[in-house]
Coordinates of C-alpha atoms in Angstrom, one line a residue:
X1410 CA -187.9 -28.2 98.3
X1411 CA -184.2 -27.4 98.5
X1412 CA -182.4 -28.1 101.8
X1413 CA -185.2 -27.5 104.3
X1414 CA -187.9 -29.8 105.7
X1415 CA -191.6 -29.0 105.0
X1416 CA -192.0 -27.6 108.5
X1417 CA -190.0 -24.5 107.4
X1418 CA -192.5 -23.8 104.6
X1419 CA -194.9 -21.5 106.4
X1420 CA -196.7 -18.2 106.0
X1421 CA -195.4 -15.7 108.5
X1422 CA -195.2 -12.0 108.9
X1423 CA -192.0 -11.0 107.1
X1424 CA -191.5 -8.3 109.7
X1425 CA -190.6 -9.7 113.1
X1426 CA -193.2 -8.3 115.6
X1427 CA -190.7 -7.0 118.1
X1428 CA -190.4 -3.7 119.9
X1429 CA -188.0 -1.0 118.8
X1430 CA -185.0 -1.1 118.6
X1431 CA -185.7 -4.3 116.7
X1432 CA -183.3 -7.0 117.8
X1433 CA -180.7 -4.5 118.9
X1434 CA -179.0 -5.5 122.2
X1435 CA -178.1 -3.1 125.0
X1436 CA -174.4 -4.1 124.9
X1437 CA -172.1 -5.9 122.5
X1438 CA -168.9 -7.8 123.4
X1439 CA -165.7 -6.9 121.6
X1440 CA -164.1 -10.2 120.6
X1441 CA -160.4 -10.6 120.6
X1442 CA -160.1 -7.7 123.0
X1443 CA -157.1 -7.8 125.3
X1444 CA -158.3 -5.0 127.6
X1445 CA -159.7 -5.3 131.1
X1446 CA -162.9 -7.4 131.4
X1447 CA -165.0 -4.4 132.3
X1448 CA -163.9 -2.7 129.1
X1449 CA -164.7 -5.6 126.7
X1450 CA -168.3 -4.4 126.3
X1451 CA -169.6 -1.4 124.4
X1452 CA -172.9 0.1 125.3
X1453 CA -175.4 0.9 122.5
X1454 CA -177.0 4.3 123.2
X1455 CA -180.7 4.0 122.7
X1456 CA -181.0 7.5 121.4
X1457 CA -178.9 6.6 118.4
X1458 CA -181.8 4.9 116.7
X1459 CA -185.0 6.7 115.9
X1460 CA -188.4 5.0 116.5
X1461 CA -189.7 2.8 113.8
X1462 CA -193.0 4.6 113.3
X1463 CA -196.0 3.5 111.2
X1464 CA -194.9 5.2 108.0
X1465 CA -191.4 3.6 108.3
X1466 CA -192.9 0.2 108.9
X1467 CA -195.0 0.6 105.7
X1468 CA -191.9 1.4 103.7
X1469 CA -190.1 -1.6 105.2
X1470 CA -193.0 -3.9 104.5
X1471 CA -192.9 -3.1 100.8
X1472 CA -189.3 -4.3 100.4
X1473 CA -188.8 -6.7 103.4
X1474 CA -189.3 -10.0 101.5
X1475 CA -186.4 -9.2 99.2
X1476 CA -184.1 -8.9 102.3
X1477 CA -182.3 -12.2 103.0
X1478 CA -179.9 -13.7 105.4
X1479 CA -176.6 -15.1 104.2
X1480 CA -174.2 -17.5 106.0
X1481 CA -171.1 -19.5 105.2
X1482 CA -171.3 -23.2 106.1
X1483 CA -168.5 -25.4 107.3
X1484 CA -168.0 -29.1 106.5
X1485 CA -170.2 -30.1 109.5
X1486 CA -173.1 -28.0 108.3
X1487 CA -172.6 -25.3 111.0
X1488 CA -172.8 -21.6 110.2
X1489 CA -169.6 -19.7 110.3
X1490 CA -169.9 -16.0 109.3
X1491 CA -173.4 -14.6 109.1
X1492 CA -174.6 -11.4 107.3
X1493 CA -177.5 -10.1 105.3
X1494 CA -178.2 -9.4 101.6
X1495 CA -180.9 -8.5 99.2
X1496 CA -182.2 -10.0 95.9
X1497 CA -181.6 -7.6 93.0
X1498 CA -182.4 -9.8 90.0
X1499 CA -184.8 -12.8 89.3
X1500 CA -185.5 -14.6 86.1
X1501 CA -188.9 -16.4 86.2
X1502 CA -187.9 -18.6 83.2
X1503 CA -184.9 -20.1 84.9
X1504 CA -186.0 -19.4 88.5
X1505 CA -182.5 -18.1 89.2
X1506 CA -182.0 -15.0 91.3
X1507 CA -179.0 -12.7 92.0
X1508 CA -178.2 -11.6 95.6
X1509 CA -175.9 -8.8 96.7
X1510 CA -174.1 -9.2 100.1
X1511 CA -170.8 -8.5 101.8
X1512 CA -167.6 -10.3 100.7
X1513 CA -167.0 -10.8 104.5
X1514 CA -169.0 -14.0 104.2
X1515 CA -166.5 -15.5 101.7
X1516 CA -163.4 -14.3 103.5
X1517 CA -160.8 -17.0 104.3
X1518 CA -158.2 -16.4 107.0
X1519 CA -156.2 -18.4 109.5
X1520 CA -158.6 -17.5 112.4
X1521 CA -161.6 -19.2 110.8
X1522 CA -162.1 -22.7 109.4
X1523 CA -162.7 -22.9 105.7
X1524 CA -166.3 -22.8 104.6
X1525 CA -167.8 -25.5 102.3
X1526 CA -170.7 -23.5 100.9
X1527 CA -172.8 -20.4 101.2
X1528 CA -176.5 -20.5 102.0
X1529 CA -179.2 -17.9 101.5
X1530 CA -182.3 -17.7 103.8
X1531 CA -185.6 -16.2 102.9
X1532 CA -188.0 -14.6 105.4
X1533 CA -190.0 -17.9 105.8
X1534 CA -186.9 -19.9 106.7
X1535 CA -186.4 -21.6 103.3
X1536 CA -182.7 -21.9 102.5
X1537 CA -180.8 -22.4 99.3
X1538 CA -177.3 -23.1 98.3
X1539 CA -175.6 -20.2 96.5
X1540 CA -172.9 -20.0 93.9
X1541 CA -170.4 -17.1 94.0
X1542 CA -170.5 -15.0 90.9
X1543 CA -168.3 -12.2 92.0
X1544 CA -166.3 -11.5 95.2
X1545 CA -164.4 -8.2 95.5
X1546 CA -162.4 -7.6 98.7
X1547 CA -161.6 -4.0 97.7
X1548 CA -165.2 -2.9 97.8
X1549 CA -166.3 -5.8 100.0
X1550 CA -169.0 -6.8 97.6
X1551 CA -170.3 -10.3 97.0
X1552 CA -172.7 -11.4 94.3
X1553 CA -174.4 -14.8 94.6
X1554 CA -176.5 -16.8 92.1
X1555 CA -179.3 -18.8 93.7
X1556 CA -181.7 -21.3 92.1
X1557 CA -185.0 -20.8 93.8
X1558 CA -188.0 -23.1 93.8
X1559 CA -190.5 -20.2 93.9
X1560 CA -190.9 -16.6 92.7
X1561 CA -189.1 -14.1 94.9
X1562 CA -189.3 -10.4 95.0
X1563 CA -186.4 -8.2 94.1
X1564 CA -185.1 -4.7 94.7
X1565 CA -183.8 -4.2 91.1
X1566 CA -186.1 -1.3 90.3
X1567 CA -185.5 0.2 93.8
X1568 CA -181.7 0.3 93.6
X1569 CA -180.7 3.9 92.7
X1570 CA -177.6 6.1 92.7
X1571 CA -177.6 9.0 95.2
X1572 CA -176.8 12.6 94.8
X1573 CA -175.1 14.0 97.8
X1574 CA -176.3 17.4 99.1
X1575 CA -174.5 19.2 101.9
X1576 CA -177.3 21.6 102.6
X1577 CA -180.6 20.7 104.3
X1578 CA -183.7 19.9 102.2
X1579 CA -185.7 23.0 101.1
X1580 CA -189.4 22.2 101.2
X1581 CA -190.1 25.0 98.7
X1582 CA -188.0 23.1 96.1
X1583 CA -189.7 19.7 96.7
X1584 CA -191.8 20.2 93.5
X1585 CA -188.5 20.2 91.6
X1586 CA -187.3 16.9 93.1
X1587 CA -186.4 13.9 90.9
X1588 CA -189.2 11.9 89.2
X1589 CA -190.5 8.8 91.0
X1590 CA -188.8 6.5 88.4
X1591 CA -185.5 8.4 88.2
X1592 CA -182.3 6.3 88.4
X1593 CA -180.9 8.9 90.9
X1594 CA -182.1 10.1 94.3
X1595 CA -181.3 13.3 96.1
X1596 CA -180.1 12.8 99.7
X1597 CA -180.0 15.7 102.1
X1598 CA -178.6 16.0 105.7
X1599 CA -181.3 14.9 108.1
X1600 CA -183.1 12.7 105.6
X1601 CA -184.4 9.4 107.0
X1602 CA -182.4 6.3 106.3
X1603 CA -183.5 2.8 107.4
X1604 CA -181.1 -0.1 107.6
X1605 CA -182.4 -3.6 107.0
X1606 CA -181.0 -7.0 107.8
X1607 CA -182.2 -10.5 108.5
X1608 CA -181.1 -13.1 111.0
X1609 CA -179.8 -16.5 109.6
X1610 CA -181.6 -18.5 112.3
X1611 CA -185.1 -19.0 113.7
X1612 CA -187.3 -17.1 113.4
X1613 CA -185.4 -15.5 110.5
X1614 CA -186.6 -12.1 111.7
X1615 CA -186.0 -8.8 110.1
X1616 CA -183.8 -6.2 111.7
X1617 CA -184.7 -2.6 110.9
X1618 CA -183.0 0.4 112.4
X1619 CA -183.8 4.0 111.6
X1620 CA -181.7 7.2 111.6
X1621 CA -180.8 10.1 109.4
X1622 CA -178.2 10.9 106.8
X1623 CA -175.1 12.8 107.9
X1624 CA -172.6 14.5 105.7
X1625 CA -170.0 14.2 108.4
X1626 CA -166.9 12.3 107.4
X1627 CA -167.1 8.6 108.4
X1628 CA -163.4 7.9 108.7
X1629 CA -160.1 9.7 108.3
X1630 CA -158.1 6.5 108.0
X1631 CA -156.9 6.3 104.4
X1632 CA -156.9 2.5 104.2
X1633 CA -160.7 2.5 105.0
X1634 CA -163.2 3.1 102.2
X1635 CA -163.4 6.9 101.6
X1636 CA -166.5 6.7 99.5
X1637 CA -168.6 5.4 102.4
X1638 CA -171.5 7.5 103.5
X1639 CA -172.9 7.8 107.0
X1640 CA -176.2 7.1 108.8
X1641 CA -176.7 8.0 112.4
X1642 CA -178.3 4.7 113.6
X1643 CA -176.4 1.7 115.0
X1644 CA -176.9 -1.8 113.6
X1645 CA -175.6 -5.3 114.5
X1646 CA -173.1 -7.4 112.7
X1647 CA -175.8 -9.6 111.2
X1648 CA -177.1 -6.6 109.2
X1649 CA -173.8 -6.1 107.3
X1650 CA -174.5 -6.6 103.6
X1651 CA -178.2 -5.6 104.0
X1652 CA -179.7 -2.6 102.2
X1653 CA -179.8 1.0 103.3
X1654 CA -183.1 2.5 102.1
X1655 CA -184.5 6.0 102.1
X1656 CA -188.0 7.3 102.9
X1657 CA -189.3 6.2 99.5
X1658 CA -188.1 2.6 100.0
X1659 CA -185.3 2.9 97.4
X1660 CA -182.0 1.2 98.1
X1661 CA -179.2 3.8 98.4
X1662 CA -176.4 1.6 99.6
X1663 CA -175.2 -1.5 101.4
X1664 CA -174.8 -1.5 105.2
X1665 CA -171.6 -2.0 107.1
X1666 CA -170.7 -1.3 110.8
X1667 CA -168.9 1.1 113.1
X1668 CA -168.9 1.9 116.8
X1669 CA -170.7 5.2 116.6
X1670 CA -172.7 5.1 113.4
X1671 CA -173.6 2.9 110.4
X1672 CA -171.4 3.5 107.3
X1673 CA -172.9 2.4 104.0
X1674 CA -171.4 1.9 100.6
X1675 CA -173.4 4.0 98.1
X1676 CA -175.4 2.4 95.3
X1677 CA -173.4 4.5 92.9
X1678 CA -170.4 2.3 93.4
X1679 CA -172.4 -1.0 93.6
X1680 CA -174.3 -0.3 90.4
X1681 CA -171.3 0.8 88.3
X1682 CA -169.2 -2.0 89.7
X1683 CA -171.8 -4.6 88.8
X1684 CA -172.4 -3.2 85.3
X1685 CA -168.7 -3.1 84.7
X1686 CA -168.3 -6.7 85.8
X1687 CA -171.2 -8.0 83.7
X1688 CA -169.8 -6.2 80.6
X1689 CA -166.1 -7.1 81.1
X1690 CA -165.8 -9.9 83.6
X1691 CA -163.4 -7.7 85.6
X1692 CA -163.8 -5.8 88.8
X1693 CA -164.0 -2.0 88.8
X1694 CA -161.4 -0.5 91.1
X1695 CA -160.2 2.8 89.6
X1696 CA -157.7 5.0 91.3
X1697 CA -155.5 8.1 90.6
X1698 CA -153.7 7.3 93.9
X1699 CA -154.7 10.7 95.4
X1700 CA -156.0 10.6 98.9
X1701 CA -158.5 13.4 99.3
X1702 CA -161.6 14.4 101.3
X1703 CA -164.7 16.3 100.4
X1704 CA -164.0 19.9 101.2
X1705 CA -167.1 20.4 103.3
X1706 CA -165.9 17.9 105.9
X1707 CA -162.2 18.4 105.5
X1708 CA -161.9 20.0 109.0
X1709 CA -161.7 16.5 110.4
X1710 CA -158.5 15.8 108.4
X1711 CA -155.7 14.3 110.5
X1712 CA -153.2 14.9 107.6
X1713 CA -153.6 18.6 106.9
X1714 CA -154.9 21.6 108.8
X1715 CA -157.3 23.4 106.6
X1716 CA -157.5 27.2 107.1
X1717 CA -161.1 28.4 107.2
X1718 CA -160.4 30.9 104.4
X1719 CA -158.8 28.3 102.1
X1720 CA -161.0 27.8 98.9
X1721 CA -163.8 29.8 100.5
X1722 CA -167.0 29.5 98.5
X1723 CA -165.8 26.5 96.5
X1724 CA -166.7 22.8 96.5
X1725 CA -164.4 20.0 95.5
X1726 CA -162.0 17.3 96.7
X1727 CA -159.3 18.5 99.0
X1728 CA -155.9 16.8 98.4
X1729 CA -154.6 15.4 101.7
X1730 CA -151.9 13.0 100.6
X1731 CA -150.7 13.3 97.0
X1732 CA -148.6 10.5 95.6
X1733 CA -145.1 11.0 94.2
X1734 CA -146.3 10.9 90.6
X1735 CA -148.8 13.7 91.4
X1736 CA -146.2 15.8 93.1
X1737 CA -144.0 15.6 90.1
X1738 CA -146.8 17.2 87.9
X1739 CA -147.6 19.9 90.5
X1740 CA -150.4 18.5 92.6
X1741 CA -149.8 19.4 96.3
X1742 CA -151.4 19.1 99.7
X1743 CA -154.4 21.5 100.2
X1744 CA -155.0 21.8 96.4
X1745 CA -158.6 21.5 95.5
X1746 CA -159.8 19.3 92.6
X1747 CA -162.9 20.9 91.1
X1748 CA -163.2 19.2 87.7
X1749 CA -162.2 16.0 86.0
X1750 CA -162.3 15.8 82.2
X1751 CA -164.3 19.0 82.2
X1752 CA -167.0 17.7 84.5
X1753 CA -167.7 19.1 87.9
X1754 CA -166.3 17.3 90.9
X1755 CA -167.6 18.2 94.3
X1756 CA -167.3 14.9 96.1
X1757 CA -165.4 11.6 96.0
X1758 CA -168.5 9.9 94.6
X1759 CA -168.6 12.2 91.6
X1760 CA -164.9 11.6 90.9
X1761 CA -165.5 7.9 91.1
X1762 CA -168.3 8.1 88.5
X1763 CA -165.8 9.7 86.1
X1764 CA -162.9 7.5 86.8
X1765 CA -164.9 4.3 86.1
X1766 CA -165.1 5.0 82.4
X1767 CA -161.4 6.0 82.1
X1768 CA -159.5 3.0 83.6
X1769 CA -156.2 2.7 81.7
X1770 CA -156.5 6.3 80.4
X1771 CA -155.3 9.7 81.4
X1772 CA -157.7 12.2 82.9
X1773 CA -157.4 16.0 83.1
X1774 CA -157.9 17.5 86.6
X1775 CA -158.8 21.1 87.1
X1776 CA -157.1 22.1 90.3
X1777 CA -157.3 25.3 92.4
X1778 CA -153.9 25.8 93.9
X1779 CA -153.7 26.4 97.7
X1780 CA -150.7 28.7 97.4
X1781 CA -152.3 31.4 95.2
X1782 CA -155.9 30.3 94.3
X1783 CA -155.1 30.0 90.6
X1784 CA -156.6 27.2 88.4
X1785 CA -154.3 24.7 86.8
X1786 CA -154.7 21.6 84.7
X1787 CA -153.0 18.4 85.7
X1788 CA -153.0 15.0 83.9
X1789 CA -152.9 11.8 85.9
X1790 CA -153.4 8.1 84.8
X1791 CA -156.4 6.1 86.0
X1792 CA -155.1 2.8 87.3
X1793 CA -156.5 -0.4 88.8
X1794 CA -156.1 -0.5 92.5
X1795 CA -153.4 -3.1 93.4
X1796 CA -154.2 -5.8 96.0
X1797 CA -151.8 -4.4 98.6
X1798 CA -153.7 -1.1 98.3
X1799 CA -157.2 -2.6 98.8
X1800 CA -159.4 -0.9 101.4
X1801 CA -159.2 -2.6 104.8
X1802 CA -162.3 -4.1 106.2
X1803 CA -161.6 -5.1 109.8
X1804 CA -164.9 -6.8 110.2
X1805 CA -163.4 -9.8 108.4
X1806 CA -161.2 -10.4 111.5
X1807 CA -163.8 -9.6 114.2
X1808 CA -166.7 -12.0 113.8
X1809 CA -169.7 -10.6 115.7
X1810 CA -168.0 -7.3 116.7
X1811 CA -167.4 -3.7 115.7
X1812 CA -164.7 -2.1 113.7

C-alpha cells in the first residue's frame, strides 16, 4: 500500500451516484475579483449541460476507472492545486503507469506556496506519488509517471486524433465512417461530447458533463490557444486536465475551462507532442508566427473585417495578423492559406500536423491573395515558439475559478 490506510481500499461504484448535473454547482465565485460583492458570482445555466442519459452513462462506465484526480501537495501535506487526468499507458511488468494532466498543477508563481510533490488518486481513493516526466507550459500539458501497486486501466487505445467537419453529420454517409479501430475520428457539429473529471477528495467521485461539439471559434485573443476546440457544456475547475470523450468513448482531447463553454485541447496535438517528446526529449511547439483563424469562423475576428464574398467557396486558414517576416515575402491580412507543402490546409489543426514534422525547415504555403484571388507560393521558416510567445493560460493564476 502506498500512502493510504487500508480503509481507503474498498470496492465502490466508480461513477458517483449523484443527480445531473453531476457535482456542478449553481454558482461559482470569481476569486481575486475586485468588482462589487454582488458581481463576484457567476451563475451556471442549467440548460448548458445535456442530461446524462443511460447510453451516456454506459459510455462513461467503460472508461471511468482510467480517470484520475491529480493534486499538488505542499510541505504540510495539504493539497494546493487540484485537477483531473487520465491513465494512457501501463506496463504490467514494472507496474508503472503514465498519466496525462494539465501543467497548471505544476505551475509555480508568487501567489501560491511551492509544492513538494504531486499525487494521483484513483476512483477508490488510493493515492500515489507521481514523478514529472514532461511539463509544457505552452500547451499546458503535464505527463506523470506513477508506480502503482495494482493493475490499472488505461485509455491508450481510446486516444484518437479528430477530423474537424464544419457541416452536420449526414446519416446516409454513416456506412462510410471510419473503422472502429481507426486512429482518427470524425467530429461533426452537434455530435455528443462528454467531459470527465475526478475529485481529489472523498468520495473521489466522478464528474461527467454532457454537451455537443461546436465549430464556433472559442477565443479571438491571439495569446490564448488557437487550436482549442469547443464543447457546449460547462465544467468545474477540478475537471481541467480530464478527458473529453465522444459518443464511442474515445478520447478526443483534454478539458480546460471558460465562462460560457468548455474548450478542449484536441488529441491531435497531445499525441504528436507526446510522440515527439518520446523520440527527441524535446517539446513540440512549431510556429510560422502567422496568427490566423479557420475561414468558416472568421466572422468573429476582432482584427479584420471579412467580406462575405471574400474567398467564397474555399476553405483554409485566414491570415489575421501576419508577422513582419511574412509581410516581407508577400503574405498579407485577409490572405487565405489553403496548402502547406502541397497538402490541403482547411484548419489550424491540419496546419499544425504538417508543421510538426518540419521544425527547423522551410515550408511552402499556397496562398489565395485577398486583393485579386490569385494563388501564390510563399516560403516561411518553421520555428520553435519562444517562451515569451507561449500561450497564456489564466487558470494558473485563478485557482478554483474561470478564465
